[in-house]
Short mmCIF file of C-alpha atoms and ligand atoms in Angstrom, two decimals:
data_model
loop_
_atom_site.label_atom_id
_atom_site.label_comp_id
_atom_site.label_asym_id
_atom_site.label_seq_id
_atom_site.Cartn_x
_atom_site.Cartn_y
_atom_site.Cartn_z
CA MET V 16 -0.01 0.01 0.00
CA ASP V 17 1.51 3.32 -0.95
CA TYR V 18 0.02 6.29 0.74
CA SER V 19 3.06 8.54 0.20
CA THR V 20 3.83 11.30 -2.28
CA ASN V 21 7.20 10.35 -3.77
CA ASP V 22 5.98 11.60 -7.16
CA SER V 23 6.92 15.31 -7.23
CA LYS V 24 4.29 16.08 -9.88
CA SER V 25 1.47 15.20 -7.52
CA THR V 26 2.09 18.15 -5.23
CA SER V 27 -1.63 18.55 -4.81
CA LYS V 28 -1.74 15.16 -3.12
CA LYS V 29 -1.65 15.39 0.66
CA LYS V 30 1.52 14.23 2.36
CA VAL V 31 1.07 11.19 4.49
CA VAL V 32 2.18 10.93 8.10
CA ALA V 33 2.14 7.53 9.72
CA VAL V 34 1.78 7.73 13.46
CA VAL V 35 2.83 4.42 15.04
CA GLY V 36 1.22 4.01 18.50
CA GLY V 37 -2.36 4.96 19.34
CA GLY V 38 -1.75 5.97 22.93
CA LEU V 39 -1.97 9.46 24.35
CA VAL V 40 1.02 10.96 22.54
CA GLY V 41 0.17 9.17 19.28
CA ASN V 42 -3.36 10.58 19.36
CA LEU V 43 -2.25 14.10 20.11
CA ASN V 44 0.35 13.96 17.35
CA ALA V 45 -2.33 12.76 14.94
CA CYS V 46 -4.37 15.83 15.82
CA TYR V 47 -1.41 18.17 15.26
CA PHE V 48 -0.65 16.72 11.82
CA ALA V 49 -4.30 16.53 10.84
CA LYS V 50 -4.68 20.24 11.75
CA ARG V 51 -1.77 20.98 9.39
CA GLY V 52 -3.60 19.21 6.57
CA PHE V 53 -1.58 16.01 6.40
CA GLN V 54 -3.24 12.70 5.71
CA VAL V 55 -2.76 10.89 8.99
CA GLU V 56 -2.73 7.13 9.51
CA VAL V 57 -2.49 5.85 13.09
CA PHE V 58 -1.28 2.32 13.65
CA GLU V 59 -1.97 0.67 17.01
CA SER V 60 -0.92 -2.89 17.86
CA ARG V 61 -3.66 -3.44 20.41
CA GLU V 62 -7.34 -4.00 19.62
CA ASP V 63 -9.66 -1.00 19.74
CA ILE V 64 -8.56 0.78 22.85
CA ARG V 65 -10.96 3.77 22.61
CA GLN V 66 -13.47 2.40 25.08
CA ALA V 67 -10.93 0.57 27.20
CA LYS V 68 -10.19 2.65 30.26
CA ILE V 69 -8.64 -0.40 31.76
CA VAL V 70 -5.97 -2.11 29.69
CA LYS V 71 -5.08 -5.64 30.67
CA GLY V 72 -6.79 -5.23 34.06
CA ARG V 73 -4.71 -2.15 34.91
CA SER V 74 -6.01 1.36 35.15
CA ILE V 75 -3.83 4.31 34.49
CA ASN V 76 -3.57 7.55 36.48
CA LEU V 77 -2.94 10.52 34.26
CA VAL V 78 -1.89 13.80 35.74
CA LEU V 79 -2.23 16.80 33.45
CA SER V 80 -0.09 19.80 34.37
CA HIS V 81 0.68 23.10 32.67
CA ARG V 82 2.79 21.71 29.83
CA GLY V 83 0.24 19.10 28.80
CA ARG V 84 -2.52 21.70 29.02
CA GLN V 85 -0.72 24.08 26.68
CA ALA V 86 -0.23 21.27 24.19
CA LEU V 87 -3.92 20.35 24.26
CA LYS V 88 -4.98 24.00 24.00
CA HIS V 89 -3.05 24.40 20.74
CA VAL V 90 -5.32 21.87 19.00
CA GLY V 91 -8.49 23.10 20.67
CA MET V 92 -8.80 20.02 22.89
CA GLU V 93 -8.25 21.69 26.24
CA ASP V 94 -11.90 22.33 27.16
CA THR V 95 -13.30 18.88 26.26
CA ILE V 96 -10.57 17.11 28.19
CA ILE V 97 -10.47 19.46 31.16
CA SER V 98 -14.19 19.31 31.72
CA LYS V 99 -13.77 15.55 32.27
CA GLY V 100 -10.82 15.82 34.70
CA ILE V 101 -10.78 16.12 38.46
CA PRO V 102 -8.87 19.21 39.65
CA MET V 103 -6.47 18.51 42.51
CA HIS V 104 -5.12 21.42 44.53
CA SER V 105 -3.29 19.55 47.32
CA ARG V 106 -1.60 16.41 48.35
CA MET V 107 -2.76 14.67 51.50
CA ILE V 108 0.10 13.16 53.56
CA HIS V 109 -0.83 10.12 55.67
CA ALA V 110 1.43 9.57 58.70
CA LEU V 111 1.87 6.12 60.28
CA ASN V 112 -0.44 7.07 63.16
CA GLY V 113 -3.20 7.94 60.71
CA THR V 114 -2.86 11.74 60.86
CA GLN V 115 -3.65 13.42 57.55
CA SER V 116 -1.95 16.70 56.53
CA PRO V 117 -2.83 18.55 53.33
CA ILE V 118 -0.14 20.53 51.45
CA PRO V 119 -1.32 22.73 48.59
CA TYR V 120 0.44 22.44 45.23
CA GLY V 121 0.65 26.13 44.74
CA LYS V 122 -1.27 29.37 44.79
CA LYS V 123 -5.02 29.48 44.15
CA GLY V 124 -5.75 28.22 40.67
CA GLN V 125 -2.56 26.26 40.50
CA VAL V 126 -4.04 22.78 40.27
CA ILE V 127 -3.09 19.57 38.53
CA LEU V 128 -5.82 17.72 36.71
CA LEU V 129 -6.47 14.02 37.00
CA LEU V 130 -7.63 12.47 33.74
CA HIS V 131 -9.28 9.10 33.21
CA SER V 132 -9.64 8.51 29.50
CA ALA V 133 -8.61 10.26 26.33
CA GLU V 134 -10.82 11.30 23.44
CA THR V 135 -9.81 10.96 19.79
CA TYR V 136 -10.43 13.16 16.76
CA PRO V 137 -12.90 11.88 14.12
CA ASN V 138 -10.84 12.88 11.03
CA ILE V 139 -8.00 10.49 11.76
CA ASN V 140 -7.81 6.98 10.41
CA LEU V 141 -7.24 4.59 13.28
CA ASN V 142 -5.84 1.21 12.30
CA PHE V 143 -6.11 -1.03 15.32
CA ALA V 144 -4.46 -4.44 15.70
CA HIS V 145 -1.57 -3.19 13.48
CA LYS V 146 1.56 -4.36 15.20
CA LEU V 147 4.66 -2.97 13.52
CA LEU V 148 7.23 -5.62 12.72
CA ASN V 149 9.88 -3.44 11.13
CA TRP V 150 10.53 -0.50 8.94
CA SER V 151 13.12 0.07 6.20
CA THR V 152 15.66 2.82 6.82
CA GLU V 153 16.31 3.00 3.05
CA THR V 154 12.75 3.33 1.77
CA GLY V 155 10.80 4.18 4.90
CA ALA V 156 8.41 1.26 4.23
CA MET V 157 6.74 -0.34 7.23
CA THR V 158 5.68 -3.92 7.63
CA PHE V 159 2.91 -4.89 9.97
CA HIS V 160 2.08 -8.16 11.58
CA LEU V 161 -1.26 -8.61 9.82
CA PHE V 162 -0.21 -7.35 6.43
CA VAL V 163 1.94 -8.80 3.76
CA GLU V 164 1.99 -5.48 1.92
CA GLU V 165 4.25 -2.65 2.89
CA ILE V 166 2.88 0.67 3.88
CA GLN V 167 4.66 3.82 2.69
CA ALA V 168 4.46 7.25 4.26
CA ASP V 169 6.33 10.56 4.00
CA LEU V 170 7.05 10.69 7.76
CA ILE V 171 6.91 8.04 10.48
CA VAL V 172 6.15 9.32 13.95
CA GLY V 173 7.19 6.71 16.56
CA CYS V 174 4.90 7.10 19.60
CA ASP V 175 4.94 3.41 20.41
CA GLY V 176 6.01 3.60 24.01
CA ALA V 177 8.91 2.43 26.20
CA PHE V 178 9.38 -0.76 24.17
CA SER V 179 9.17 1.02 20.86
CA ALA V 180 9.43 -1.14 17.72
CA ILE V 181 10.23 1.98 15.72
CA ARG V 182 13.28 2.62 17.88
CA LYS V 183 14.77 -0.80 17.05
CA GLN V 184 16.08 0.64 13.73
CA PHE V 185 17.70 3.56 15.51
CA LEU V 186 19.91 1.15 17.49
CA ARG V 187 21.79 0.21 14.34
CA GLN V 188 22.49 3.84 13.49
CA SER V 189 26.09 5.04 14.04
CA ARG V 190 26.48 7.34 17.05
CA PHE V 191 23.03 6.56 18.40
CA ASN V 192 23.04 6.48 22.21
CA TYR V 193 20.63 4.35 24.16
CA SER V 194 20.23 3.29 27.74
CA GLN V 195 17.44 1.65 29.74
CA THR V 196 17.34 1.13 33.45
CA TYR V 197 14.88 -0.91 35.48
CA ILE V 198 14.48 0.29 39.04
CA PRO V 199 14.43 -2.23 41.92
CA HIS V 200 10.87 -1.23 42.82
CA GLY V 201 7.68 -2.66 41.36
CA TYR V 202 4.12 -1.45 41.68
CA LEU V 203 0.76 -3.00 42.36
CA GLU V 204 -2.70 -1.53 42.13
CA ILE V 205 -5.46 -1.95 44.69
CA THR V 206 -8.97 -0.58 44.55
CA MET V 207 -10.47 1.24 47.50
CA PRO V 208 -14.28 0.95 47.19
CA PRO V 209 -16.75 3.71 48.09
CA ILE V 210 -18.28 3.76 51.59
CA ASN V 211 -22.07 4.23 51.66
CA GLY V 212 -21.90 5.37 48.04
CA GLU V 213 -19.32 8.06 48.82
CA PHE V 214 -15.55 8.39 48.41
CA ALA V 215 -13.79 6.56 51.29
CA MET V 216 -11.32 9.45 51.68
CA LYS V 217 -11.41 13.10 50.65
CA PRO V 218 -11.46 13.27 46.81
CA ASP V 219 -9.50 15.92 44.88
CA TYR V 220 -6.33 15.08 46.80
CA LEU V 221 -3.30 13.08 45.79
CA HIS V 222 -3.11 10.83 48.86
CA ILE V 223 0.41 9.80 49.76
CA TRP V 224 1.71 7.40 52.38
CA PRO V 225 5.51 7.98 52.32
CA ARG V 226 7.33 5.24 54.23
CA ASN V 227 10.96 5.40 52.94
CA THR V 228 11.38 2.09 51.10
CA PHE V 229 7.66 1.67 50.71
CA MET V 230 5.21 4.18 49.37
CA MET V 231 1.54 4.18 48.52
CA ILE V 232 -0.36 6.73 46.44
CA ALA V 233 -4.11 6.92 46.00
CA LEU V 234 -6.05 8.84 43.31
CA PRO V 235 -9.81 9.19 42.93
CA ASN V 236 -11.68 7.57 40.06
CA LEU V 237 -14.97 8.86 38.60
CA ASP V 238 -16.92 5.94 40.07
CA LYS V 239 -16.09 7.04 43.66
CA THR V 240 -13.42 4.38 44.11
CA PHE V 241 -9.80 5.20 44.76
CA ASN V 242 -6.94 3.68 42.82
CA CYS V 243 -4.15 2.87 45.28
CA THR V 244 -0.72 2.15 43.94
CA LEU V 245 1.79 0.45 46.20
CA PHE V 246 5.50 0.86 45.39
CA MET V 247 8.01 -1.49 46.89
CA PRO V 248 11.18 -3.35 45.98
CA PHE V 249 10.56 -6.67 44.12
CA GLU V 250 12.55 -8.37 46.91
CA GLU V 251 9.93 -7.29 49.40
CA PHE V 252 7.04 -8.30 47.17
CA GLU V 253 8.53 -11.78 47.08
CA LYS V 254 8.33 -12.03 50.87
CA VAL V 255 4.61 -11.30 50.96
CA THR V 256 3.31 -14.71 49.87
CA THR V 257 0.02 -15.20 51.67
CA GLY V 258 -3.10 -13.20 52.51
CA ASP V 259 -2.14 -13.09 56.18
CA LYS V 260 1.24 -11.66 55.31
CA VAL V 261 -0.49 -8.93 53.26
CA ILE V 262 -2.58 -7.91 56.29
CA GLU V 263 0.49 -8.09 58.53
CA PHE V 264 2.45 -5.86 56.11
CA PHE V 265 -0.36 -3.30 55.86
CA GLN V 266 -0.82 -3.37 59.66
CA LYS V 267 2.80 -2.35 59.98
CA TYR V 268 3.02 0.33 57.31
CA PHE V 269 -0.45 1.47 56.21
CA PRO V 270 -2.80 0.62 59.10
CA ASP V 271 -5.31 3.37 58.26
CA ALA V 272 -5.83 1.94 54.77
CA ILE V 273 -6.95 -1.54 55.85
CA PRO V 274 -10.52 -0.68 56.95
CA LEU V 275 -10.92 1.63 53.94
CA ILE V 276 -9.91 -1.07 51.42
CA GLY V 277 -11.33 -3.98 53.38
CA ALA V 278 -9.19 -6.89 54.47
CA GLU V 279 -10.73 -9.38 52.02
CA ALA V 280 -10.51 -7.00 49.04
CA LEU V 281 -6.91 -6.25 50.00
CA LYS V 282 -5.91 -9.91 50.02
CA ARG V 283 -7.69 -10.44 46.66
CA ASP V 284 -6.27 -7.32 44.86
CA PHE V 285 -2.75 -7.92 46.13
CA PHE V 286 -2.46 -11.21 44.23
CA ARG V 287 -4.60 -10.24 41.20
CA LEU V 288 -1.59 -9.34 39.05
CA PRO V 289 2.11 -9.73 39.64
CA ALA V 290 3.97 -6.53 40.60
CA GLN V 291 4.75 -4.45 37.53
CA ALA V 292 8.21 -3.23 36.60
CA MET V 293 9.25 0.35 35.88
CA VAL V 294 11.80 1.32 33.28
CA SER V 295 13.58 4.52 32.38
CA VAL V 296 14.80 5.02 28.83
CA LYS V 297 17.16 7.66 27.46
CA CYS V 298 18.41 7.97 23.90
CA SER V 299 19.64 10.43 21.29
CA SER V 300 19.03 11.37 18.55
CA TYR V 301 15.27 11.49 18.39
CA HIS V 302 15.22 11.42 14.58
CA PHE V 303 16.37 9.26 11.68
CA GLY V 304 17.20 11.23 8.55
CA ASP V 305 14.11 13.00 7.24
CA LYS V 306 11.93 9.91 7.60
CA CYS V 307 11.28 9.17 11.24
CA VAL V 308 10.99 10.84 14.64
CA LEU V 309 10.59 9.47 18.17
CA MET V 310 8.25 11.03 20.72
CA GLY V 311 6.85 10.36 24.18
CA ASP V 312 7.92 7.20 26.00
CA ALA V 313 9.57 5.88 22.82
CA ALA V 314 12.05 8.77 23.19
CA HIS V 315 12.19 9.19 26.98
CA ALA V 316 10.29 6.70 29.09
CA MET V 317 10.57 7.66 32.76
CA VAL V 318 9.76 6.34 36.18
CA PRO V 319 6.41 7.73 37.39
CA PHE V 320 7.78 9.74 40.34
CA TYR V 321 7.13 13.22 38.95
CA GLY V 322 3.73 12.81 37.31
CA GLN V 323 5.29 14.20 34.09
CA GLY V 324 5.36 11.29 31.62
CA MET V 325 2.26 12.32 29.69
CA ASN V 326 3.02 16.00 29.98
CA ALA V 327 6.55 15.63 28.60
CA GLY V 328 5.11 13.58 25.68
CA PHE V 329 2.44 16.21 24.98
CA GLU V 330 5.05 18.90 25.11
CA ASP V 331 7.06 16.96 22.49
CA CYS V 332 4.12 17.42 20.12
CA LEU V 333 3.95 21.14 20.85
CA VAL V 334 7.72 21.58 20.32
CA LEU V 335 7.66 19.66 17.05
CA ASN V 336 4.77 21.78 15.89
CA GLU V 337 6.57 24.99 16.71
CA ILE V 338 9.56 23.85 14.70
CA MET V 339 7.30 22.85 11.84
CA ASP V 340 6.14 26.48 11.78
CA GLN V 341 9.63 27.89 11.93
CA LEU V 342 11.08 25.64 9.19
CA ASN V 343 8.08 25.46 6.81
CA GLU V 344 7.38 21.78 7.31
CA ASP V 345 10.67 20.76 5.66
CA PHE V 346 11.27 17.44 7.38
CA SER V 347 14.96 17.36 6.49
CA ALA V 348 15.45 20.55 8.61
CA VAL V 349 12.68 20.00 11.14
CA LEU V 350 13.77 16.61 12.43
CA PRO V 351 17.46 17.50 13.27
CA GLU V 352 16.19 20.72 14.93
CA TYR V 353 13.67 18.74 16.99
CA THR V 354 16.53 16.48 18.18
CA ARG V 355 18.75 19.50 18.98
CA VAL V 356 16.04 21.19 21.02
CA ARG V 357 14.34 18.28 22.65
CA VAL V 358 17.04 15.73 23.59
CA PRO V 359 18.46 17.83 26.53
CA ASP V 360 14.92 18.29 27.90
CA GLY V 361 13.89 14.65 27.48
CA GLN V 362 16.96 13.56 29.34
CA ALA V 363 16.53 16.21 32.05
CA ILE V 364 12.99 15.09 32.97
CA ALA V 365 13.90 11.38 32.91
CA ASP V 366 16.77 12.27 35.28
CA LEU V 367 14.54 14.38 37.58
CA ALA V 368 12.00 11.57 37.81
CA MET V 369 14.78 9.10 38.67
CA TYR V 370 16.27 11.53 41.19
CA ASN V 371 12.94 11.88 42.94
CA TYR V 372 12.58 8.12 43.04
CA VAL V 373 15.97 7.82 44.74
CA GLU V 374 15.22 10.65 47.16
CA MET V 375 11.80 9.26 48.10
CA ARG V 376 13.12 5.76 48.53
CA GLU V 377 16.00 6.83 50.70
CA HIS V 378 14.64 9.17 53.28
CA VAL V 379 11.13 10.28 52.63
CA ASN V 380 8.82 9.54 55.44
CA SER V 381 5.80 11.69 56.19
CA LYS V 382 7.64 14.06 58.53
CA TRP V 383 10.47 14.63 56.06
CA PHE V 384 7.96 15.19 53.20
CA LEU V 385 6.03 17.79 55.20
CA PHE V 386 9.28 19.47 56.38
CA ARG V 387 10.84 19.79 52.88
CA LYS V 388 7.65 21.12 51.34
CA TYR V 389 7.37 23.59 54.23
CA VAL V 390 11.01 24.82 53.80
CA ASP V 391 10.62 25.11 50.02
CA ASN V 392 7.39 27.03 50.29
CA PHE V 393 8.76 29.32 53.00
CA LEU V 394 11.83 30.29 50.99
CA HIS V 395 9.59 30.78 47.92
CA ILE V 396 7.33 33.17 49.91
CA ILE V 397 10.21 35.33 51.18
CA MET V 398 12.14 35.21 47.82
CA PRO V 399 9.46 34.49 45.21
CA ARG V 400 11.64 35.29 42.22
CA THR V 401 14.85 33.63 43.39
CA ILE V 402 13.73 30.46 45.05
CA ILE V 403 11.09 28.51 43.22
CA PRO V 404 10.34 24.93 44.33
CA LEU V 405 11.53 22.40 41.80
CA TYR V 406 8.09 20.77 41.36
CA THR V 407 6.58 24.27 40.78
CA MET V 408 8.94 24.92 37.83
CA VAL V 409 8.23 21.43 36.49
CA THR V 410 4.48 21.44 37.02
CA PHE V 411 3.27 25.01 36.62
CA THR V 412 5.58 26.54 34.00
CA ARG V 413 6.95 25.69 30.57
CA THR V 414 10.50 26.41 31.60
CA ARG V 415 12.55 23.94 29.55
CA TYR V 416 13.30 20.88 31.66
CA HIS V 417 17.10 21.27 31.26
CA LYS V 418 16.82 24.94 32.37
CA VAL V 419 14.80 23.78 35.39
CA VAL V 420 17.65 21.51 36.43
CA LYS V 421 20.19 24.31 35.93
CA HIS V 422 18.16 26.75 38.03
CA TRP V 423 17.59 24.12 40.65
CA HIS V 424 21.38 23.48 41.03
CA TRP V 425 21.91 27.23 41.21
CA GLN V 426 19.30 27.87 43.88
CA ASP V 427 20.51 24.88 45.86
CA LYS V 428 23.87 26.62 46.03
CA VAL V 429 22.13 29.90 47.09
CA ARG V 430 20.26 28.06 49.78
CA LYS V 431 23.47 26.49 51.07
CA ASP V 432 25.18 29.93 50.97
CA ILE V 433 22.32 31.41 53.03
CA VAL V 434 22.74 28.68 55.63
CA HIS V 435 26.55 29.21 55.49
CA VAL V 436 26.39 33.01 55.94
CA HIS V 437 23.85 32.48 58.71
CA SER V 438 26.12 30.14 60.66
CA THR V 439 29.21 32.33 60.04
CA LEU V 440 27.35 35.36 61.47
CA GLN V 441 26.22 33.25 64.39
CA PHE V 442 29.82 32.22 65.03
CA MET V 443 31.13 35.80 64.79
CA LEU V 444 28.47 36.97 67.18
CA SER V 445 29.24 34.35 69.77
CA PHE V 446 32.97 34.92 69.32
CA SER V 447 32.67 38.67 69.88
CA ALA V 448 30.55 37.99 72.99
CA TYR V 449 33.33 35.69 74.18
CA LEU V 450 35.94 38.43 73.53
CA ALA V 451 33.80 40.92 75.36
CA LEU V 452 33.65 38.58 78.28
CA LEU V 453 37.45 38.16 78.32
CA THR V 454 38.12 41.91 78.36
CA PHE V 455 36.00 42.29 81.44
C1 EGU C 501 0.49 9.77 40.11
C2 EGU C 501 0.87 8.43 40.18
C3 EGU C 501 4.24 13.53 45.30
C4 EGU C 501 3.05 9.06 41.00
C5 EGU C 501 6.20 13.22 43.35
C6 EGU C 501 4.66 14.59 44.58
C7 EGU C 501 1.39 10.76 40.48
C8 EGU C 501 2.64 10.38 40.91
C9 EGU C 501 5.66 14.43 43.60
C10 EGU C 501 2.14 8.11 40.62
C11 EGU C 501 4.79 12.29 45.10
C12 EGU C 501 5.79 12.13 44.09
C13 EGU C 501 4.10 15.62 41.51
C14 EGU C 501 2.99 16.34 41.12
C15 EGU C 501 2.78 13.94 41.02
C16 EGU C 501 4.02 15.89 44.83
C17 EGU C 501 5.40 16.20 41.85
C18 EGU C 501 1.22 12.18 40.44
C19 EGU C 501 3.38 11.57 41.24
C20 EGU C 501 7.49 15.99 43.09
C21 EGU C 501 1.87 5.99 39.78
N1 EGU C 501 3.95 14.30 41.42
N2 EGU C 501 2.48 12.63 40.90
N3 EGU C 501 6.12 15.52 42.83
O1 EGU C 501 4.61 16.94 44.71
O2 EGU C 501 5.78 17.21 41.31
O3 EGU C 501 2.83 15.83 45.23
O4 EGU C 501 2.51 6.83 40.61
F1 EGU C 501 4.45 11.24 45.83
S1 EGU C 501 1.77 15.24 40.67
CL1 EGU C 501 6.41 10.56 43.81
CL2 EGU C 501 2.75 18.01 41.07
#
C-alpha cells in the first residue's frame, strides 16, 4: 500500500504521516498533523482501545499539568478534556499514626488535573491491531504483523512507548546512544471501594503514604473508588506470599488503609496481578534522517515519580509543531532541529523523575515530606523570584526541563550559601561575645 507522495508532480496530493502508536502521545500527534492538513494514519498494535479505560486489568492515572494543558490548547482540545478531569489542589500526607496533613500544590488556581480516559479526533484513520514488525531505513516502508503489503508514508512518527518497535532501527545507527534502566521497585494496584456510596477518603487530593522504602499513592476515580498504587522493591514483594502476610504488612506500614480497602478485598487485589516493573529510557538522537521521529515514551520513558510522563510527551508534540512552523514543514530541517532542542529536555525530565525516586526511597517519610515542602514554600514566599520549588517549575511553568535543572542546582547553592552565611554570622556573634567577656 503506498500512501506517500514520492511523485513530485502530484504536489496537490496530501503528504502522508504515519503515526505508530495509538496511545496518548500518538493521538495528540495525529491531531497536530491533521490540523496542518496532512493525511494521518495511526497504527496501534492493540485491539480497539478507545473504550478501554482499563488495559489488561490495569487502570492508569494521568496527571495533566501546565505543559500538557498548553499542548492540548493548541489543537483546541483543552476544554473537552479538562471538563472531564478532576482538579487537585493539594496532596494529603498520611502519617503512620493515621494523621492526615494537606499541602497545597501552589497558589489558588494552580491545580493539577487528574484524567481518566482520552478522546480521539474523528478525522484520523485509526488502524487497530496493526503491530509494527519493522521499517526500512532505506525506503521508509513499514511492515505490519497482519499485512503482507508494505505501507509507505512521508514521515513516520514513533509514539509506540517504552518498548518502541520503531526505535529498534535507531539502534543500528552510528552514534546513536541508548540506555534503559529498570528500578528495583515494582508497583501493584489496589482498589479502595466507596463507603455508603461516597468516596472513602477526601477526593480531589493526591493521597500519599511516604514510608521510605515503601510508598503508597491513591487517586480518585470517577466511580467514587480510589486507585491505590503500592510501590516497593521486588525483593519485598517476594516475601509477601500469603493473604495473612499482606494484612500483617499493611498493619505495619499502612494501618489506616486496611478498613478503607477492606481486608478481604486487599488480600484479593494484592495477588490479582504480579507486581509491575518500571523502566527509564534515554536515547539520542530522536530522529532518523528525514523519515522518522521518536516522541513520548519511545524517546524518553521515565519512572512515574514526577507525574510528568504524559506532559513531557504532549510537550514533544507542541515543540515539534513550533519547529514545523519555523522551518516550513521541511522534514529534512525540522527533524534534526527537533533532536537538537528536545534531547536535553527529554533527558533532564527522565533524570529528575529518577532523582525523585531515589530521594523518596532513601529518606522520605511523612515528617520529612512535610518538612521539605514547608521549607521550600517558606523560601519561595520570602524570595518568590529567586527560590522556586523544583516541582513548581516542572508542574506550573513551561521552563525547559534542562533549564529547570540548571536553576535548581543554582538555587541549591544559594540556599546552602544562606545557611553558610547564617552560621558564620552566628559564630562571629558568639565569638565577639566571648571576647567581650574576656576583656572584662
Ligand atoms: C501519580 C501516580 C508527590 C506518582 C512526586 C509529589 C502521580 C505520581 C511528587 C504516581 C509524590 C511524588 C508531582 C505532582 C505527582 C508531589 C510532583 C502524580 C506523582 C514531586 C503511579 N507528582 N504525581 N512531585 O509533589 O511534582 O505531590 O505513581 F508522591 S503530581 Cl512521587 Cl505536582
